[in-house]
Short mmCIF file of C-alpha atoms in Angstrom, two decimals:
data_model
loop_
_atom_site.label_atom_id
_atom_site.label_comp_id
_atom_site.label_asym_id
_atom_site.label_seq_id
_atom_site.Cartn_x
_atom_site.Cartn_y
_atom_site.Cartn_z
CA UNK A 1 -44.11 47.55 -110.59
CA UNK A 2 -45.16 49.49 -107.47
CA UNK A 3 -47.49 52.44 -107.80
CA UNK A 4 -46.20 54.04 -104.57
CA UNK A 5 -42.60 53.05 -103.82
CA UNK A 6 -42.50 55.46 -100.89
CA UNK A 7 -45.24 53.51 -99.17
CA UNK A 8 -43.23 50.30 -99.61
CA UNK A 9 -40.22 51.92 -97.96
CA UNK A 10 -42.47 53.02 -95.11
CA UNK A 11 -43.61 49.42 -94.63
CA UNK A 12 -39.97 48.32 -94.48
CA UNK A 13 -39.21 51.05 -91.97
CA UNK A 14 -42.13 50.03 -89.77
CA UNK A 15 -41.00 46.42 -89.71
CA UNK A 16 -37.40 47.36 -88.89
CA UNK A 17 -38.63 49.76 -86.23
CA UNK A 18 -40.98 47.25 -84.66
CA UNK A 19 -40.57 45.51 -81.32
CA UNK A 20 -39.97 42.05 -82.79
CA UNK A 21 -37.16 43.27 -85.04
CA UNK A 22 -35.45 45.19 -82.23
CA UNK A 23 -35.49 42.11 -80.01
CA UNK A 24 -33.90 39.87 -82.62
CA UNK A 25 -30.29 38.80 -82.61
CA UNK A 26 -27.92 40.68 -84.88
CA UNK A 27 -27.82 37.69 -87.25
CA UNK A 28 -31.63 37.64 -87.41
CA UNK A 29 -31.73 41.34 -88.23
CA UNK A 30 -29.15 40.81 -90.97
CA UNK A 31 -31.24 38.01 -92.46
CA UNK A 32 -34.30 40.24 -92.59
CA UNK A 33 -32.31 43.10 -94.12
CA UNK A 34 -31.13 40.72 -96.85
CA UNK A 35 -34.64 39.34 -97.32
CA UNK A 36 -36.59 42.60 -97.70
CA UNK A 37 -35.55 43.46 -101.28
CA UNK A 38 -36.18 39.84 -102.29
CA UNK A 39 -39.69 40.09 -100.83
CA UNK A 40 -40.32 43.22 -102.90
CA UNK A 41 -39.15 41.46 -106.05
CA UNK A 42 -41.22 38.35 -105.35
CA UNK A 43 -44.36 40.37 -104.60
CA UNK A 44 -43.93 42.40 -107.79
CA UNK A 45 -44.64 39.24 -109.78
CA UNK A 46 -48.17 39.00 -108.30
CA UNK A 47 -50.27 42.10 -109.02
CA UNK A 48 -51.26 44.09 -107.15
CA UNK A 49 -47.83 43.77 -105.52
CA UNK A 50 -48.75 46.01 -102.58
CA UNK A 51 -51.24 43.49 -101.14
CA UNK A 52 -48.85 40.56 -101.65
CA UNK A 53 -45.96 42.42 -100.06
CA UNK A 54 -48.09 43.41 -97.07
CA UNK A 55 -48.88 39.75 -96.44
CA UNK A 56 -45.25 38.68 -96.90
CA UNK A 57 -44.11 41.32 -94.40
CA UNK A 58 -46.74 40.16 -91.90
CA UNK A 59 -45.38 36.62 -92.27
CA UNK A 60 -41.77 37.74 -91.80
CA UNK A 61 -42.76 39.78 -88.77
CA UNK A 62 -44.42 36.71 -87.25
CA UNK A 63 -41.55 34.28 -87.89
CA UNK A 64 -38.66 36.72 -87.42
CA UNK A 65 -37.47 35.27 -84.10
CA UNK A 66 -37.15 31.80 -85.66
CA UNK A 67 -34.11 32.26 -87.87
CA UNK A 68 -34.41 28.86 -89.53
CA UNK A 69 -37.52 30.06 -91.37
CA UNK A 70 -35.83 33.30 -92.40
CA UNK A 71 -32.96 31.19 -93.71
CA UNK A 72 -35.41 29.02 -95.62
CA UNK A 73 -36.86 32.05 -97.43
CA UNK A 74 -33.42 33.58 -98.02
CA UNK A 75 -31.55 30.49 -99.21
CA UNK A 76 -34.28 28.80 -101.25
CA UNK A 77 -35.66 31.18 -103.88
CA UNK A 78 -38.18 28.57 -105.02
CA UNK A 79 -39.71 28.46 -101.53
CA UNK A 80 -39.97 32.26 -101.43
CA UNK A 81 -41.58 32.26 -104.88
CA UNK A 82 -44.10 29.62 -103.78
CA UNK A 83 -44.91 31.47 -100.56
CA UNK A 84 -45.43 34.72 -102.50
CA UNK A 85 -47.75 32.99 -104.93
CA UNK A 86 -49.80 31.36 -102.17
CA UNK A 87 -50.23 34.48 -100.04
CA UNK A 88 -51.04 36.59 -103.11
CA UNK A 89 -53.96 34.27 -103.82
CA UNK A 90 -55.26 33.88 -100.29
CA UNK A 91 -55.25 35.88 -97.07
CA UNK A 92 -56.20 32.67 -95.29
CA UNK A 93 -53.07 30.97 -96.65
CA UNK A 94 -51.01 33.82 -95.19
CA UNK A 95 -52.63 33.46 -91.77
CA UNK A 96 -52.08 29.69 -91.90
CA UNK A 97 -48.36 30.14 -92.55
CA UNK A 98 -48.16 32.76 -89.80
CA UNK A 99 -49.64 30.28 -87.32
CA UNK A 100 -47.71 27.25 -88.60
CA UNK A 101 -44.51 28.37 -90.39
CA UNK A 102 -43.23 24.80 -90.34
CA UNK A 103 -45.56 24.23 -93.29
CA UNK A 104 -43.09 26.11 -95.49
CA UNK A 105 -40.95 22.96 -95.39
CA UNK A 106 -43.60 21.37 -97.60
CA UNK A 107 -42.60 23.77 -100.38
CA UNK A 108 -39.04 22.44 -100.58
CA UNK A 109 -40.31 19.58 -102.76
CA UNK A 110 -43.31 20.86 -104.73
CA UNK A 111 -43.73 17.52 -106.48
CA UNK A 112 -44.73 16.07 -103.11
CA UNK A 113 -47.85 18.27 -103.13
CA UNK A 114 -50.35 15.65 -104.20
CA UNK A 115 -53.70 14.71 -102.71
CA UNK A 116 -53.24 11.50 -100.68
CA UNK A 117 -55.23 8.35 -101.24
CA UNK A 118 -57.22 7.09 -98.21
CA UNK A 119 -54.68 4.28 -97.76
CA UNK A 120 -51.72 6.68 -97.90
CA UNK A 121 -53.46 8.98 -95.45
CA UNK A 122 -53.97 6.22 -92.91
CA UNK A 123 -50.39 5.07 -93.37
CA UNK A 124 -49.16 8.61 -92.70
CA UNK A 125 -51.30 8.75 -89.56
CA UNK A 126 -49.91 5.43 -88.30
CA UNK A 127 -46.33 6.55 -88.99
CA UNK A 128 -46.88 9.88 -87.23
CA UNK A 129 -48.25 8.16 -84.12
CA UNK A 130 -45.53 5.45 -84.17
CA UNK A 131 -42.90 8.20 -84.07
CA UNK A 132 -44.14 9.44 -80.68
CA UNK A 133 -43.25 8.10 -77.23
CA UNK A 134 -46.85 7.08 -76.65
CA UNK A 135 -47.68 10.03 -74.42
CA UNK A 136 -51.02 11.76 -74.89
CA UNK A 137 -49.37 15.12 -75.44
CA UNK A 138 -47.04 13.87 -78.18
CA UNK A 139 -49.78 11.92 -79.90
CA UNK A 140 -52.14 14.91 -79.86
CA UNK A 141 -49.44 17.14 -81.31
CA UNK A 142 -48.55 14.55 -83.95
CA UNK A 143 -52.16 14.39 -85.12
CA UNK A 144 -52.38 18.17 -85.26
CA UNK A 145 -49.19 18.51 -87.26
CA UNK A 146 -50.35 15.86 -89.71
CA UNK A 147 -53.70 17.55 -90.13
CA UNK A 148 -52.02 20.92 -90.77
CA UNK A 149 -49.62 19.38 -93.32
CA UNK A 150 -52.33 17.53 -95.22
CA UNK A 151 -54.60 20.56 -95.23
CA UNK A 152 -51.76 22.76 -96.49
CA UNK A 153 -51.02 20.33 -99.34
CA UNK A 154 -54.68 20.46 -100.34
CA UNK A 155 -54.58 24.26 -100.10
CA UNK A 156 -51.60 24.39 -102.46
CA UNK A 157 -53.41 22.15 -104.93
CA UNK A 158 -56.60 24.18 -104.52
CA UNK A 159 -54.86 27.49 -105.25
CA UNK A 160 -53.12 25.91 -108.24
CA UNK A 161 -56.54 25.08 -109.69
CA UNK A 162 -55.97 21.33 -109.42
CA UNK A 163 -59.07 20.59 -107.32
CA UNK A 164 -62.75 21.28 -107.80
CA UNK A 165 -64.71 22.39 -104.73
CA UNK A 166 -66.33 18.95 -104.62
CA UNK A 167 -62.95 17.14 -104.79
CA UNK A 168 -61.47 19.42 -102.13
CA UNK A 169 -64.40 18.77 -99.77
CA UNK A 170 -64.11 15.03 -100.37
CA UNK A 171 -60.41 15.11 -99.40
CA UNK A 172 -61.01 17.26 -96.33
CA UNK A 173 -63.87 14.99 -95.24
CA UNK A 174 -61.73 11.88 -95.70
CA UNK A 175 -58.99 13.51 -93.63
CA UNK A 176 -61.43 14.15 -90.79
CA UNK A 177 -62.74 10.57 -90.94
CA UNK A 178 -59.20 9.15 -90.88
CA UNK A 179 -58.35 11.27 -87.84
CA UNK A 180 -61.53 10.20 -86.04
CA UNK A 181 -60.62 6.58 -86.79
CA UNK A 182 -57.23 7.17 -85.17
CA UNK A 183 -58.48 9.15 -82.18
CA UNK A 184 -61.22 6.72 -81.09
CA UNK A 185 -58.95 3.81 -80.03
CA UNK A 186 -56.42 6.21 -78.49
CA UNK A 187 -59.16 7.75 -76.38
CA UNK A 188 -60.54 4.31 -75.42
CA UNK A 189 -57.10 3.22 -74.17
CA UNK A 190 -57.24 6.07 -71.67
CA UNK A 191 -60.64 5.14 -70.23
CA UNK A 192 -60.01 3.39 -66.93
CA UNK A 193 -61.70 0.10 -66.02
CA UNK A 194 -62.68 -0.72 -69.60
CA UNK A 195 -64.95 -3.74 -69.75
CA UNK A 196 -63.94 -4.75 -73.30
CA UNK A 197 -60.92 -4.30 -75.56
CA UNK A 198 -62.87 -2.92 -78.53
CA UNK A 199 -65.75 -0.55 -77.73
CA UNK A 200 -69.19 -1.14 -79.24
CA UNK A 201 -69.35 2.54 -80.03
CA UNK A 202 -69.88 4.56 -83.21
CA UNK A 203 -69.32 8.14 -84.30
CA UNK A 204 -71.97 9.60 -86.62
CA UNK A 205 -71.19 12.67 -88.72
CA UNK A 206 -73.85 15.27 -89.46
CA UNK A 207 -73.80 18.53 -91.40
CA UNK A 208 -70.78 19.24 -93.57
CA UNK A 209 -68.94 16.14 -92.39
CA UNK A 210 -71.97 13.97 -93.00
CA UNK A 211 -72.55 15.51 -96.42
CA UNK A 212 -68.84 15.46 -97.40
CA UNK A 213 -68.80 19.24 -97.76
CA UNK A 214 -66.11 20.16 -95.24
CA UNK A 215 -64.14 23.37 -95.72
CA UNK A 216 -60.74 24.22 -94.30
CA UNK A 217 -62.10 25.47 -90.98
CA UNK A 218 -65.41 23.61 -90.71
CA UNK A 219 -66.59 22.32 -87.35
CA UNK A 220 -67.38 18.64 -86.96
CA UNK A 221 -71.04 17.96 -86.14
CA UNK A 222 -71.00 14.65 -84.26
CA UNK A 223 -73.20 12.33 -82.25
CA UNK A 224 -72.11 9.17 -80.41
CA UNK A 225 -74.00 5.87 -80.23
CA UNK A 226 -73.32 2.61 -78.39
CA UNK A 227 -74.87 -0.85 -78.41
CA UNK A 228 -73.68 -2.52 -75.23
CA UNK A 229 -75.65 -4.22 -72.43
CA UNK A 230 -72.87 -4.12 -69.85
CA UNK A 231 -73.84 -2.41 -66.60
CA UNK A 232 -70.93 0.04 -66.85
CA UNK A 233 -71.27 0.70 -70.59
CA UNK A 234 -73.11 4.02 -70.44
CA UNK A 235 -70.67 5.58 -67.95
CA UNK A 236 -67.59 4.30 -69.77
CA UNK A 237 -68.80 5.42 -73.17
CA UNK A 238 -69.66 8.85 -71.78
CA UNK A 239 -66.04 9.16 -70.65
CA UNK A 240 -64.91 7.93 -74.08
CA UNK A 241 -66.99 10.61 -75.82
CA UNK A 242 -65.58 13.28 -73.53
CA UNK A 243 -62.03 12.13 -74.26
CA UNK A 244 -62.67 12.09 -78.02
CA UNK A 245 -63.91 15.66 -77.79
CA UNK A 246 -60.84 16.62 -75.76
CA UNK A 247 -58.49 15.05 -78.30
CA UNK A 248 -60.21 16.93 -81.12
CA UNK A 249 -60.95 20.35 -79.64
CA UNK A 250 -58.17 20.99 -77.11
CA UNK A 251 -55.68 23.70 -78.03
CA UNK A 252 -52.05 22.58 -77.71
CA UNK A 253 -48.78 24.08 -78.88
CA UNK A 254 -49.52 22.53 -82.30
CA UNK A 255 -52.97 24.14 -82.50
CA UNK A 256 -56.33 22.40 -82.56
CA UNK A 257 -57.53 19.38 -84.54
CA UNK A 258 -61.19 20.34 -85.04
CA UNK A 259 -63.78 22.42 -83.29
CA UNK A 260 -66.74 20.20 -82.53
CA UNK A 261 -70.49 20.66 -82.23
CA UNK A 262 -72.28 17.94 -80.25
CA UNK A 263 -75.68 19.62 -79.97
CA UNK A 264 -77.42 17.45 -82.59
CA UNK A 265 -77.75 14.57 -80.14
CA UNK A 266 -81.23 13.79 -78.75
CA UNK A 267 -82.48 16.61 -76.50
CA UNK A 268 -79.61 18.84 -77.68
CA UNK A 269 -77.06 20.25 -75.24
CA UNK A 270 -79.21 19.04 -72.31
CA UNK A 271 -79.20 15.41 -73.50
CA UNK A 272 -76.80 12.57 -72.78
CA UNK A 273 -73.47 12.82 -74.56
CA UNK A 274 -73.80 9.22 -75.76
CA UNK A 275 -77.06 7.47 -76.64
CA UNK A 276 -77.72 3.76 -76.57
CA UNK A 277 -78.87 2.80 -80.05
CA UNK A 278 -82.34 1.66 -78.96
CA UNK A 279 -82.92 4.92 -77.06
CA UNK A 280 -81.78 6.93 -80.07
CA UNK A 281 -84.17 5.02 -82.31
CA UNK A 282 -87.09 5.52 -79.94
CA UNK A 283 -86.37 9.24 -79.72
CA UNK A 284 -86.13 9.59 -83.48
CA UNK A 285 -89.41 7.73 -84.03
CA UNK A 286 -91.47 9.38 -81.28
CA UNK A 287 -89.99 12.71 -80.22
CA UNK A 288 -87.73 14.13 -82.90
CA UNK A 289 -88.61 17.45 -84.48
CA UNK A 290 -88.87 17.85 -88.23
CA UNK A 291 -85.53 19.66 -88.35
CA UNK A 292 -83.87 16.64 -86.74
CA UNK A 293 -85.11 14.46 -89.57
CA UNK A 294 -83.94 17.12 -92.03
CA UNK A 295 -80.47 16.71 -90.50
CA UNK A 296 -80.61 12.96 -91.11
CA UNK A 297 -80.56 13.54 -94.87
CA UNK A 298 -76.84 14.41 -94.49
CA UNK A 299 -75.86 12.03 -91.67
CA UNK A 300 -73.52 9.03 -91.98
CA UNK A 301 -71.43 6.64 -89.96
CA UNK A 302 -67.81 7.84 -89.89
CA UNK A 303 -65.86 5.87 -87.25
CA UNK A 304 -66.06 3.03 -84.75
CA UNK A 305 -68.17 -0.12 -84.75
CA UNK A 306 -69.22 -0.85 -88.35
CA UNK A 307 -72.18 -2.97 -87.22
CA UNK A 308 -73.63 0.01 -85.37
CA UNK A 309 -72.92 2.10 -88.43
CA UNK A 310 -74.90 -0.31 -90.60
CA UNK A 311 -77.80 -0.26 -88.13
CA UNK A 312 -77.72 3.55 -88.16
CA UNK A 313 -77.91 3.67 -91.95
CA UNK A 314 -80.87 1.29 -91.96
CA UNK A 315 -82.64 3.39 -89.33
CA UNK A 316 -81.80 6.61 -91.19
CA UNK A 317 -83.41 5.34 -94.35
CA UNK A 318 -86.46 4.04 -92.46
CA UNK A 319 -86.95 7.41 -90.77
CA UNK A 320 -86.60 9.38 -93.99
CA UNK A 321 -89.18 7.15 -95.67
CA UNK A 322 -91.84 7.62 -92.97
CA UNK A 323 -95.20 8.94 -94.26
CA UNK A 324 -95.64 12.65 -93.49
CA UNK A 325 -98.41 15.19 -93.70
CA UNK A 326 -97.19 17.41 -96.59
CA UNK A 327 -98.77 20.57 -95.18
CA UNK A 328 -97.28 20.13 -91.74
CA UNK A 329 -93.90 19.26 -93.27
CA UNK A 330 -93.95 22.40 -95.41
CA UNK A 331 -95.01 24.60 -92.48
CA UNK A 332 -92.34 23.16 -90.17
CA UNK A 333 -89.54 23.65 -92.71
CA UNK A 334 -90.66 27.16 -93.66
CA UNK A 335 -90.84 28.16 -89.99
CA UNK A 336 -87.32 26.85 -89.34
CA UNK A 337 -86.03 28.62 -92.46
CA UNK A 338 -87.54 31.91 -91.26
CA UNK A 339 -85.95 31.43 -87.85
CA UNK A 340 -82.53 30.88 -89.41
CA UNK A 341 -82.89 33.91 -91.62
CA UNK A 342 -83.84 36.09 -88.67
CA UNK A 343 -80.63 34.99 -86.98
CA UNK A 344 -78.50 36.00 -89.98
CA UNK A 345 -79.90 39.33 -91.08
CA UNK A 346 -78.15 41.09 -93.92
CA UNK A 347 -78.71 44.84 -94.03
CA UNK A 348 -76.23 45.45 -96.86
CA UNK A 349 -76.84 45.59 -100.62
CA UNK A 350 -74.58 42.58 -101.12
CA UNK A 351 -75.85 39.03 -101.50
CA UNK A 352 -75.13 36.64 -98.61
CA UNK A 353 -74.37 33.40 -100.45
CA UNK A 354 -75.47 31.22 -97.57
CA UNK A 355 -78.39 32.85 -95.81
CA UNK A 356 -80.11 35.31 -98.17
CA UNK A 357 -83.16 34.32 -100.23
CA UNK A 358 -81.94 32.30 -103.21
CA UNK A 359 -78.80 31.15 -101.42
CA UNK A 360 -77.24 27.92 -100.14
CA UNK A 361 -79.61 27.30 -97.24
CA UNK A 362 -82.65 27.62 -99.51
CA UNK A 363 -81.29 24.85 -101.72
CA UNK A 364 -80.49 22.66 -98.73
CA UNK A 365 -83.94 23.09 -97.19
CA UNK A 366 -85.66 22.41 -100.51
CA UNK A 367 -83.68 19.19 -101.01
CA UNK A 368 -84.36 18.04 -97.46
CA UNK A 369 -88.08 18.67 -97.94
CA UNK A 370 -88.12 16.71 -101.21
CA UNK A 371 -86.47 13.79 -99.43
CA UNK A 372 -88.84 13.82 -96.44
CA UNK A 373 -91.92 14.24 -98.62
CA UNK A 374 -91.15 11.73 -101.37
CA UNK A 375 -88.54 9.20 -100.27
CA UNK A 376 -91.23 6.67 -99.36
CA UNK A 377 -92.28 6.43 -103.00
CA UNK A 378 -88.94 7.38 -104.59
CA UNK A 379 -86.25 5.42 -102.70
CA UNK A 380 -83.45 6.90 -104.85
CA UNK A 381 -83.82 9.99 -102.64
CA UNK A 382 -82.77 8.03 -99.54
CA UNK A 383 -79.10 7.96 -100.48
CA UNK A 384 -76.81 10.52 -98.86
CA UNK A 385 -75.70 11.52 -102.34
CA UNK A 386 -75.30 15.30 -101.99
CA UNK A 387 -77.66 18.12 -102.86
CA UNK A 388 -76.82 18.37 -106.57
CA UNK A 389 -77.28 14.64 -107.17
CA UNK A 390 -80.53 14.58 -105.19
CA UNK A 391 -81.89 17.50 -107.21
CA UNK A 392 -81.10 15.61 -110.41
CA UNK A 393 -82.84 12.51 -109.05
CA UNK A 394 -85.91 14.52 -108.02
CA UNK A 395 -86.09 16.05 -111.48
CA UNK A 396 -85.71 12.64 -113.16
CA UNK A 397 -88.52 11.30 -110.97
CA UNK A 398 -90.83 14.06 -112.15
CA UNK A 399 -90.96 15.76 -108.75
CA UNK A 400 -89.56 18.93 -110.34
CA UNK A 401 -90.27 20.39 -113.74
CA UNK A 402 -87.56 19.77 -116.37
CA UNK A 403 -84.61 22.10 -115.80
CA UNK A 404 -85.62 23.34 -112.33
CA UNK A 405 -83.44 20.90 -110.40
CA UNK A 406 -80.57 21.19 -112.87
CA UNK A 407 -80.52 24.99 -112.77
CA UNK A 408 -80.73 25.09 -108.97
CA UNK A 409 -77.95 22.49 -108.73
CA UNK A 410 -75.73 24.58 -111.00
CA UNK A 411 -76.43 27.64 -108.86
CA UNK A 412 -75.65 25.69 -105.69
CA UNK A 413 -72.30 24.58 -107.13
CA UNK A 414 -71.43 28.20 -108.02
CA UNK A 415 -72.54 29.44 -104.59
CA UNK A 416 -70.25 26.94 -102.89
CA UNK A 417 -67.32 27.90 -105.14
CA UNK A 418 -67.89 31.61 -104.49
CA UNK A 419 -68.28 31.01 -100.76
CA UNK A 420 -65.01 29.08 -100.77
CA UNK A 421 -63.25 31.89 -102.62
CA UNK A 422 -64.44 34.45 -100.04
CA UNK A 423 -63.22 32.21 -97.21
CA UNK A 424 -59.80 31.99 -98.86
CA UNK A 425 -59.62 35.76 -98.71
CA UNK A 426 -60.28 35.67 -95.00
CA UNK A 427 -63.91 36.88 -95.15
CA UNK A 428 -66.03 35.63 -92.26
CA UNK A 429 -69.26 36.38 -94.14
CA UNK A 430 -69.53 35.21 -97.73
CA UNK A 431 -71.20 38.18 -99.43
CA UNK A 432 -70.83 39.29 -103.03
CA UNK A 433 -72.00 42.16 -105.23
CA UNK A 434 -75.12 41.39 -107.24
CA UNK A 435 -74.58 41.22 -111.00
CA UNK A 436 -76.49 39.58 -113.83
CA UNK A 437 -75.02 36.11 -113.14
CA UNK A 438 -75.85 36.32 -109.44
CA UNK A 439 -79.39 37.48 -110.22
CA UNK A 440 -79.84 34.60 -112.69
CA UNK A 441 -78.72 31.99 -110.17
CA UNK A 442 -80.83 33.45 -107.38
CA UNK A 443 -83.83 33.23 -109.67
CA UNK A 444 -83.00 29.56 -110.35
CA UNK A 445 -83.02 28.81 -106.64
CA UNK A 446 -86.21 30.85 -106.19
CA UNK A 447 -87.87 28.68 -108.84
CA UNK A 448 -86.84 25.57 -106.89
CA UNK A 449 -88.26 26.98 -103.65
CA UNK A 450 -91.49 27.91 -105.41
CA UNK A 451 -91.77 24.40 -106.83
CA UNK A 452 -91.21 22.77 -103.43
CA UNK A 453 -93.02 25.12 -101.06
CA UNK A 454 -95.45 27.04 -103.27
CA UNK A 455 -96.32 30.57 -102.17
CA UNK A 456 -95.27 29.83 -98.56
CA UNK A 457 -91.60 29.47 -99.41
CA UNK A 458 -90.40 31.77 -96.69
CA UNK A 459 -89.51 34.72 -98.89
CA UNK A 460 -87.13 33.03 -101.31
CA UNK A 461 -89.29 34.03 -104.24
CA UNK A 462 -88.12 37.61 -103.60
CA UNK A 463 -84.86 36.58 -105.29
CA UNK A 464 -86.66 36.44 -108.63
#
């Protein structure tokens, strides 16, 4: 099944002539020699076999000094077949296995590859932490291993076609929330001179976490709030926030939990790491920029004190329902959209699914503008229900002409699925060739932008 068998033999020769192979034990070299023809056979079942074989050889080269993984591939044909299938479908899956080869153990029992319920996920977290000696290092590594395992199980289901993009994002978002729930008390235990056993402290998720649209490698956009009158509260909660960030973003031998972005707090990177609730409310009512209220459309309480979370949701809805000058709102959003586009210029003939006119950001900005402009009179728009649902609600309320919201929502769903597919192939920028379907969907988004912003839509009408 190979178009150029000589090239395959050259790949084998390069691996066997490489530094890693030469430094292996004799038994390790023998295992690889036995494995190579099996790799060629396995890759041949996944056209084009050359690309699959290249990824399999990269994996073997990475794990070659750990003979237990070579034995796993050699002695369990079903595991090798599963690995070949996964890497043939996704370059990102290959890189994940290269970084964390222990994940191949998950393929020994394929029937175990099911999406966990929230309760099962939290039970698995508790069991993983209980199995440690209580040290920070062991607990951090246990959380990282669990996150990698759960993500890999979702990846296997994703590549098998068992999850929609919405279902996958829901599971990844729930995983992040469960980990935040576990990290917060662990971090609080390590704050010295605590003035209370349970902190009056809440974690708020923005962006993809807030909107339940997390991908495999998404950052967590977070802010931290407290509601505590104690004289030492601000200092202690600042240390707590720093420790939470350390638990999430530190690189250990087991990798990293999540990269974090804390710049959405009041006054951005120059502001306090933790805000007292009253100060946050005052800032949002008197000083916040329009884009900060746009961000609130996808914000939600994710961990910590539920009472603070409830207060945040009440405030969020109050802020979104404030009366606004429609002209100023439009001008502010269009200016921010233009600034974002200038920062993500695309000089190719391919369509950037996220940033180009008619793409993902245009839909998001249009939805945010509809919420800020009309939530006061259409409270159904206040819910953090996701862009597609909010478009449908806006259309039902008569804020959009029949079909405009539906067509743009369909385009948005396809953009997210295409973006996800590009990420699975290891692409850092999600760009695709323009065909009739792409042109149709860009025109649908352009119609939405025209309906929301008129002729000052920041260039999105060019997509039509």
